[in-house]
Coordinates of C-alpha atoms and ligand atoms in Angstrom, one line a residue:
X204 CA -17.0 4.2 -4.6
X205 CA -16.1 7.1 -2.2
X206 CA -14.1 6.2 0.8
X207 CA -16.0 8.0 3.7
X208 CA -13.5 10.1 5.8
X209 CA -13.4 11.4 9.1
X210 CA -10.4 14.2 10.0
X211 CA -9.6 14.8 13.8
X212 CA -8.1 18.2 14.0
X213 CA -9.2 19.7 10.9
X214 CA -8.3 23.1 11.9
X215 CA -5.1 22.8 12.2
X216 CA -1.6 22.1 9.9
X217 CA -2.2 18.4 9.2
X218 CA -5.6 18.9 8.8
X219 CA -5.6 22.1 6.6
X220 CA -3.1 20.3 4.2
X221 CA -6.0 17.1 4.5
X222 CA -8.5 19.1 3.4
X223 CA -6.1 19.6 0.5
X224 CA -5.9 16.5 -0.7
X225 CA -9.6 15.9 -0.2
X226 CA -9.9 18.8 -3.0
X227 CA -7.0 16.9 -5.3
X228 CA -9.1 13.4 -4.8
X229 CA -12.0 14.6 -5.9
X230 CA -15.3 12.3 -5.6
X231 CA -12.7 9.7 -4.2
X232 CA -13.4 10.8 -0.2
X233 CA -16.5 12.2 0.9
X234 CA -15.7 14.3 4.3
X235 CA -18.2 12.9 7.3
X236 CA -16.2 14.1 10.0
X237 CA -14.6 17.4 11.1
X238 CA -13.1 18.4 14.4
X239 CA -11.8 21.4 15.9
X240 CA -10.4 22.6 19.3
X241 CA -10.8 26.4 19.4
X242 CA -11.2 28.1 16.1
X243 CA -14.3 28.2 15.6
X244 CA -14.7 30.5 12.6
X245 CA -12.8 28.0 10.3
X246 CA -14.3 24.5 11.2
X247 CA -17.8 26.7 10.7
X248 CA -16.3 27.5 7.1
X249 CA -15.0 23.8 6.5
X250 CA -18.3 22.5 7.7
X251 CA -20.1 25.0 5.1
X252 CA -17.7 23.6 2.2
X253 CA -17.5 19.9 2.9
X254 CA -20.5 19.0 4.6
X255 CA -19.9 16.6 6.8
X256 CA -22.3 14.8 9.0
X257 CA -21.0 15.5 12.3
X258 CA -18.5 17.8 13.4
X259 CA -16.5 17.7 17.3
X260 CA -15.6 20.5 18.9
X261 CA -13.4 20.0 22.1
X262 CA -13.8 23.8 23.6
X263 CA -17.1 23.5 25.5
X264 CA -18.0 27.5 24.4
X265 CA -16.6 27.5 21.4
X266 CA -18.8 24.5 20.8
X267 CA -21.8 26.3 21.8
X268 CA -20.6 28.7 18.8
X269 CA -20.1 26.4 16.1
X270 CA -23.5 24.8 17.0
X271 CA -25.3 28.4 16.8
X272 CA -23.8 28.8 13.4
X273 CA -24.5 25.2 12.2
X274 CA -28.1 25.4 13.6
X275 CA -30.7 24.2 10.3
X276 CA -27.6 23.0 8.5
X277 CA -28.3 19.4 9.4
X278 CA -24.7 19.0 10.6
X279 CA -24.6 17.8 13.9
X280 CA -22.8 18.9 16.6
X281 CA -20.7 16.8 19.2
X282 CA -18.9 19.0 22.1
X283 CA -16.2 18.2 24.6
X284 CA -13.3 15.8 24.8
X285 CA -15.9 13.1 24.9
X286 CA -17.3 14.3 21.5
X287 CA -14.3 13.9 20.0
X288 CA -14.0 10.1 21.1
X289 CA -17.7 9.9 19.5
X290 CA -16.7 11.3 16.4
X291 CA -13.2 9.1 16.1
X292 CA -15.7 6.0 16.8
X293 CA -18.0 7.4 14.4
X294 CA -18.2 3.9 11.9
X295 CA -20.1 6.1 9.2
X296 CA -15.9 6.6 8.7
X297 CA -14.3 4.5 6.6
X298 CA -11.0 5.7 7.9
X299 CA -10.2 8.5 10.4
X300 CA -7.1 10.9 10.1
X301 CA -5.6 12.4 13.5
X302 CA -4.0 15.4 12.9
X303 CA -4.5 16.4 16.7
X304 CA -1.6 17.8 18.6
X305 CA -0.3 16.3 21.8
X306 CA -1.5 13.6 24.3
X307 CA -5.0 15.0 23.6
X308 CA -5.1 12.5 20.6
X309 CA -4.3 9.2 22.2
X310 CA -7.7 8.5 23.5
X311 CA -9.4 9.2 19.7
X312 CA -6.7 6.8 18.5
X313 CA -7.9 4.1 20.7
X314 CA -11.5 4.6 20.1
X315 CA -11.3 4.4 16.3
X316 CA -9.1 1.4 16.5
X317 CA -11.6 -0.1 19.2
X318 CA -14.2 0.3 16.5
X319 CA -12.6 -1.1 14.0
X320 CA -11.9 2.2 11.8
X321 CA -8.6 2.5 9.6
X322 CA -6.9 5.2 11.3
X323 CA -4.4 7.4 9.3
X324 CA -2.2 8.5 12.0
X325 CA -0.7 11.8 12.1
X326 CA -0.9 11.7 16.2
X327 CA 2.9 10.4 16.9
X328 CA 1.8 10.7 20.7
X329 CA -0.9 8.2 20.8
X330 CA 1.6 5.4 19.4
X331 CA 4.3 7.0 21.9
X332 CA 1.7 6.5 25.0
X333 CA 0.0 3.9 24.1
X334 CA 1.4 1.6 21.2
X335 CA 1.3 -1.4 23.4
X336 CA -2.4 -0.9 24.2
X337 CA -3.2 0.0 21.0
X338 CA -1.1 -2.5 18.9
X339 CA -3.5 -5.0 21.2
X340 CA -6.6 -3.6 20.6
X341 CA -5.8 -3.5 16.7
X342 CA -5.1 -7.6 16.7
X343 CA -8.8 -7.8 18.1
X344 CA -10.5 -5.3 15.9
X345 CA -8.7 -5.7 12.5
X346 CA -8.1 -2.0 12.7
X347 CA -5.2 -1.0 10.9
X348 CA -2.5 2.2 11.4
X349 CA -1.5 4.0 8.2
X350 CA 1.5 6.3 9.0
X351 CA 1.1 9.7 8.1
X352 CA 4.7 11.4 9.4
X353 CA 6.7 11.7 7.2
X354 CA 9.5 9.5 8.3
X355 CA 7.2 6.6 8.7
X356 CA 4.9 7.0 5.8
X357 CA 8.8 6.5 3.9
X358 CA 9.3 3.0 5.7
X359 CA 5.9 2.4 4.9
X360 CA 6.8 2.6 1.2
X361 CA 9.8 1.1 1.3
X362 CA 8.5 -2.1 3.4
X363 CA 6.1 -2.7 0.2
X364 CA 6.4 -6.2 -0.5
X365 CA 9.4 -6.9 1.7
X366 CA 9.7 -9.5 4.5
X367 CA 9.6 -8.3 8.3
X368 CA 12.3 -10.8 8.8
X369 CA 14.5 -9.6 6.1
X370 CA 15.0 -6.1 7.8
X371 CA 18.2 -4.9 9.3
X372 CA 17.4 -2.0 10.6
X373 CA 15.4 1.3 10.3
X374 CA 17.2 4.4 9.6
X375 CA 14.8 7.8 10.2
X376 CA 16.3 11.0 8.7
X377 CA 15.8 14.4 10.7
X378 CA 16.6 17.9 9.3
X379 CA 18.1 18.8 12.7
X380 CA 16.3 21.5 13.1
X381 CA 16.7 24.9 13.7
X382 CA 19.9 24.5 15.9
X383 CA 22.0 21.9 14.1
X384 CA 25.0 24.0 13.3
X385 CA 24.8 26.3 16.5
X386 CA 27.4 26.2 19.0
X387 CA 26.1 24.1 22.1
X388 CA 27.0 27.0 24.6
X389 CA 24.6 29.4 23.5
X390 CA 22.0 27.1 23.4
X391 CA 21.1 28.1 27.1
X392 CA 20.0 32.1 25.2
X393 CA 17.6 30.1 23.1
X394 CA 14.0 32.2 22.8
X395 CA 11.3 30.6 21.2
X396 CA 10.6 32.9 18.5
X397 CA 14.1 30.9 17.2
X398 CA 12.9 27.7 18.2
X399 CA 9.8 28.1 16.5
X400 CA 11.6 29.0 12.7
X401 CA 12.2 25.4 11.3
X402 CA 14.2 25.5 8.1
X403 CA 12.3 23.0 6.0
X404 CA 9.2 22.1 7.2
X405 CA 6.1 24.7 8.3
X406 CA 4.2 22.9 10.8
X407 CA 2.6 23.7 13.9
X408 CA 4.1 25.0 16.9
X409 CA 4.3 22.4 19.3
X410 CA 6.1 19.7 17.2
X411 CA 8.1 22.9 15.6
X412 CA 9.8 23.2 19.5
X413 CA 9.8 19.3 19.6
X414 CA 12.4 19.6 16.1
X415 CA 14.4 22.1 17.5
X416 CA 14.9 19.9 20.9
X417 CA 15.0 17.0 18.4
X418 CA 12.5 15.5 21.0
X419 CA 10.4 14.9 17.6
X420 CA 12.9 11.9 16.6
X421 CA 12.6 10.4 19.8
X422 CA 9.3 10.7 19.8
X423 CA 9.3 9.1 16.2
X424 CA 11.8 6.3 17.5
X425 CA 9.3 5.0 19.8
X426 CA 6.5 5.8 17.0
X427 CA 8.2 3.4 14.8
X428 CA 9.0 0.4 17.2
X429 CA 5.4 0.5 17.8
X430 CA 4.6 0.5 13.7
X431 CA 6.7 -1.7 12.7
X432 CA 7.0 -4.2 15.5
X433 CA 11.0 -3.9 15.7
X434 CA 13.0 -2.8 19.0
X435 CA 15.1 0.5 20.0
X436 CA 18.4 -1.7 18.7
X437 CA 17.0 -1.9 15.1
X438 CA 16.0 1.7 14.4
X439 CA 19.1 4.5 14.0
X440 CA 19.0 8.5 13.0
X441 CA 20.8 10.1 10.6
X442 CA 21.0 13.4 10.3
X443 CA 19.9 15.0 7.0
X444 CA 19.6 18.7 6.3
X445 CA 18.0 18.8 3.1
X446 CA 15.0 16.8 4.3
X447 CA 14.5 15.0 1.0
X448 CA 15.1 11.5 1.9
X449 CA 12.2 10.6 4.1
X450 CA 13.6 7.8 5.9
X451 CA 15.4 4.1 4.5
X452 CA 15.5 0.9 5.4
X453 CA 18.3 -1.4 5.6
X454 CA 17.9 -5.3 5.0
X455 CA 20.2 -8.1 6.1
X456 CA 22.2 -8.6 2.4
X457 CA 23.3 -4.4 3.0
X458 CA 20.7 -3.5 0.4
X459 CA 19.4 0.2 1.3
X460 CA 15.5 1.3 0.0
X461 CA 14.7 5.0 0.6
X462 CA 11.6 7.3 -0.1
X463 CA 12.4 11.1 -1.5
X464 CA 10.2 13.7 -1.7
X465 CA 9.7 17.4 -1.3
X466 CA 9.0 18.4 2.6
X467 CA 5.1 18.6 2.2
X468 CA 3.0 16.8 4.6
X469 CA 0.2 16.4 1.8
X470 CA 2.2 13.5 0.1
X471 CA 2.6 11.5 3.6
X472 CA -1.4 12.5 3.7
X473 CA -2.7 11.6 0.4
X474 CA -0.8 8.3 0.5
X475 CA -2.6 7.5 3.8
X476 CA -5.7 7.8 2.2
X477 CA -4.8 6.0 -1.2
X478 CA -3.0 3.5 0.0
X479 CA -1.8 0.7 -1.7
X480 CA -2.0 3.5 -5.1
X481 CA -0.1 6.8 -5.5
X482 CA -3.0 9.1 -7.0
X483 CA -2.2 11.6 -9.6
X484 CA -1.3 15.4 -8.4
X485 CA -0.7 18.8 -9.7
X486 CA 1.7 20.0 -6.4
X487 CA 5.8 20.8 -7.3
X488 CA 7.8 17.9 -8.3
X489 CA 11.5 17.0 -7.2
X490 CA 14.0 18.1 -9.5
X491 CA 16.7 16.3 -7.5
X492 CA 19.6 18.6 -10.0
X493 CA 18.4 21.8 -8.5
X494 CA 18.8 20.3 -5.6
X495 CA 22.1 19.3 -6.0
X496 CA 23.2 17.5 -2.8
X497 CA 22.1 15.1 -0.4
X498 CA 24.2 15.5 3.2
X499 CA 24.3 13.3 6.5
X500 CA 25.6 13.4 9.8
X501 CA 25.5 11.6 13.1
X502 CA 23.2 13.3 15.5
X503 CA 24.8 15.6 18.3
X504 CA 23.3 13.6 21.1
X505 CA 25.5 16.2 23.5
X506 CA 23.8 19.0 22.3
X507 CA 20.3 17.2 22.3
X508 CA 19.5 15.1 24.9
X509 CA 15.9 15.1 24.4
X510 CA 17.3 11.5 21.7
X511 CA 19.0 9.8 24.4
X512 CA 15.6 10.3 26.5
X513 CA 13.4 8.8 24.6
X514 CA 15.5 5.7 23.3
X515 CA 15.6 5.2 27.7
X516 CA 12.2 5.6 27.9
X517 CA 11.6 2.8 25.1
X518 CA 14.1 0.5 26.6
X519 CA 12.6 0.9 30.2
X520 CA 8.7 0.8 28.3
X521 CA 5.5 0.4 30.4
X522 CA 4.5 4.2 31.1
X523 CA 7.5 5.6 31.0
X524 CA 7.3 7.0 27.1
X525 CA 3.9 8.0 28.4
X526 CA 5.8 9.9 31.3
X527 CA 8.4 11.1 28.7
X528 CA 5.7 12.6 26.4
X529 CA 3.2 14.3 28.7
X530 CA 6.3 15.8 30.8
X531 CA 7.8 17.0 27.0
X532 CA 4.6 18.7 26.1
X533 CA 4.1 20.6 29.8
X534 CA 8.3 21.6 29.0
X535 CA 7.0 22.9 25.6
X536 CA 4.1 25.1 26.8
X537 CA 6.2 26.4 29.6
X538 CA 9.6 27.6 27.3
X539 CA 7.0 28.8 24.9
X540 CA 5.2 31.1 28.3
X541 CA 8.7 32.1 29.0
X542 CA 8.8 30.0 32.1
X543 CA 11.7 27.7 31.6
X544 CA 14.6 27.8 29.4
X545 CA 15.4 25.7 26.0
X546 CA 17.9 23.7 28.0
X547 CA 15.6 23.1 30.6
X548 CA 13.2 20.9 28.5
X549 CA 15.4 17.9 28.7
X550 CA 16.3 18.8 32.0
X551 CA 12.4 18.4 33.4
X552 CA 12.0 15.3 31.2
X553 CA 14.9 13.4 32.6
X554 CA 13.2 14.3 36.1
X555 CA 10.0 13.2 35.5
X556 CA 11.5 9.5 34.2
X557 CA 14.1 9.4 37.8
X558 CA 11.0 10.1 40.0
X559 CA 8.1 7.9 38.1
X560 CA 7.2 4.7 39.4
X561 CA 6.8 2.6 35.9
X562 CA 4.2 0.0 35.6
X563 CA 2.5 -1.9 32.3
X564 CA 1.1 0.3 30.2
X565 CA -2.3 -2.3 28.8
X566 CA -4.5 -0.7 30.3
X567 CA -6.0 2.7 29.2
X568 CA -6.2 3.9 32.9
X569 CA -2.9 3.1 34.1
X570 CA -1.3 5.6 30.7
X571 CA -4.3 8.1 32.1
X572 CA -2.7 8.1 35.5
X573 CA 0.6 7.9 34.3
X574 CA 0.0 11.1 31.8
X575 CA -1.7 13.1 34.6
X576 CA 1.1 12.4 36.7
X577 CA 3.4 13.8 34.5
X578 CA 1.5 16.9 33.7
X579 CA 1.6 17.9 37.4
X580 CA 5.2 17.0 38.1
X581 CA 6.1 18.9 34.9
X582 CA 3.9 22.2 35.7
X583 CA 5.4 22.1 39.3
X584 CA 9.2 21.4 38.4
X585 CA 11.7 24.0 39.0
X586 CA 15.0 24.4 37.4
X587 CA 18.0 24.0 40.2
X588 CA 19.1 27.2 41.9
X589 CA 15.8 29.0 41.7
X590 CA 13.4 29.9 44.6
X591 CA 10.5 27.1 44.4
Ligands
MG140 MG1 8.1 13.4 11.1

């Protein structure tokens, strides 16, 4: 029987490369959900070509567009941020994929998981903001998380039929991004049409920045603490260029388990969605002898203090990964306007955590307030020496 299939963010990199593995599945997923923020021509064209029952858009007019277009169709129409909560909480899903960028996709996480939806989870911020909340919510509902980064979807593979006790640690790979071999004193010339070319993988540009920053792995530290129910201690990076090794996990006898791959987000995907099978596929194979060699490294945490932030923000929890991710994403948008420099990202970050007052983050409100906080600090801070 067809596994029903809502996808948040449909438009966009994670859910573009969805939409491909709902083409290599076949009759196994029917599509009933789509969602898009602004581009309106294409979820009007997925919506023609999968027809689902509902589709979200996010943009009030660009809502009022897709609607026109859809009118007769039989496809509903949901508009507005609250539309996409309805949609996420939409239990004619069987299981819901977030591909949505940013803080934006916290509040469709918890709505699916309040309704008792499967969520595949491509949304590392909701888990970053909220995994306490969530994690909660999830014991009540049944609801359960199937990692679609790439890093967590390998741990994910490896844990298969492993003990939580038996686990030494988590190790997470990272390419390094863009800036791994360049010299830490130029960094401060960094414009964002370097930032934004990422060697391995082609994604979108707001996680594409958080690589270069290496913000991403913090963000995935965090992201896997709240998975896998182990603390900051337990979960290391390694460096990793080649970005073939996914991640690995270490157990208490020294015994090492990894998951390779090619860099392509549709195997994390389609694994989400066939999950506890690997489904048959026609995309390259890895030919590990063309690929010759496997390197490693410690990170630079010098020349990327966006790590050490977020293994501080775990440690001190409560909002403050909340803080730490909302006060990334303003830092982002405002190198990618021009506004701030690539070395003034961490620098906003790490005053956002000094001046927030942290306090539990259980309650869906308190992370609200907490995020909004953030945003505002972040939009209004000024790098030192300049006119305010
Ligand atoms: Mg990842």
């Amino acid at each position: 029987m067809a596994k029903n299939l809502t996808i948040l963010g449909s438009t966009g990199s994670i859910g573009v490369n969805a939409l491909k593995v709902v083409d290599n599945l076949g009759s196994a997923l029917q599509v009933v959900g789509l969602s898009a923020h602004t581009n309106g021509e294409l979820i009007i064209s997925q919506a023609r070509a999968y027809r689902p029952q509902r589709v979200a858009v996010s943009d009030p007019a660009t809502a009022r567009t897709v609607e026109k277009a859809l009118a007769g169709s039989g496809i509903e129409v949901l508009a507005g941020p609250a539309g996409l909560v309805e949609l996420a909480a939409d239990e004619a899903a069987d299981i819901c994929l977030n591909g949505l960028v940013g803080a934006a996709g916290m509040e469709p996480t918890v709505a699916a998981v309040k309704a008792g939806i499967d969520v595949a989870l491509s949304n590392k911020e909701s888990l970053v903001m909220a995994g306490d909340l969530i994690t909660g919510i999830q014991r009540r509902s049944g609801s359960r998380i199937f990692p679609v980064d790439s890093e967590h979807s390998a741990i994910w593979q490896c844990l298969t039929g492993e003990d939580q006790a038996d686990i030494r640690r988590l190790i997470l790979t990272g390419s390094g991004g863009p800036f791994r071999t360049r010299a830490r004193e130029t960094f401060g010339a960094i414009t964002a049409t370097e930032a934004l070319n990422h060697p391995n993988w082609s994604m979108g540009r707001k996680i594409t920045i958080d690589s270069a920053t290496m913000m991403n792995k913090g963000l995935e530290v965090i992201e896997a603490r709240w998975l896998f129910d182990l603390p900051a201690e337990q979960i290391a990076i390694v460096i990793h260029p080649q970005s073939i090794i996914h991640s690995l996990v270490e157990f208490t006898d020294g015994s090492v388990k990894a998951q390779l791959g090619l860099p392509d987000m549709k195997l994390p995907i389609q694994y989400a969605l066939t999950y506890p099978r690997h489904a048959p596929a026609r995309w390259e194979e890895l030919n590990l002898v063309r690929i010759g060699e496997l390197t490693f490294s410690d990170p630079d945490l010098e020349k990327f203090p966006c790590i050490g932030l977020a293994y501080a923000a775990l440690k001190t929890g409560g909002t403050a990964p909340a803080v730490l991710n909302v006060a990334n994403e303003e830092a982002v948008y405002r190198f990618l306007d021009g506004e701030i420099r690539f070395v003034d990202i961490p620098n906003l970050i790490s005053a956002a955590l000094e001046h927030h007052h942290q306090q539990d983050a259980d309650e869906l409100e308190t992370i609200r307030q907490a995020g909004a906080w953030a945003r505002e600090f972040a939009r209004k801070w000024r790098p030192s020496g300049t006119p305010g």
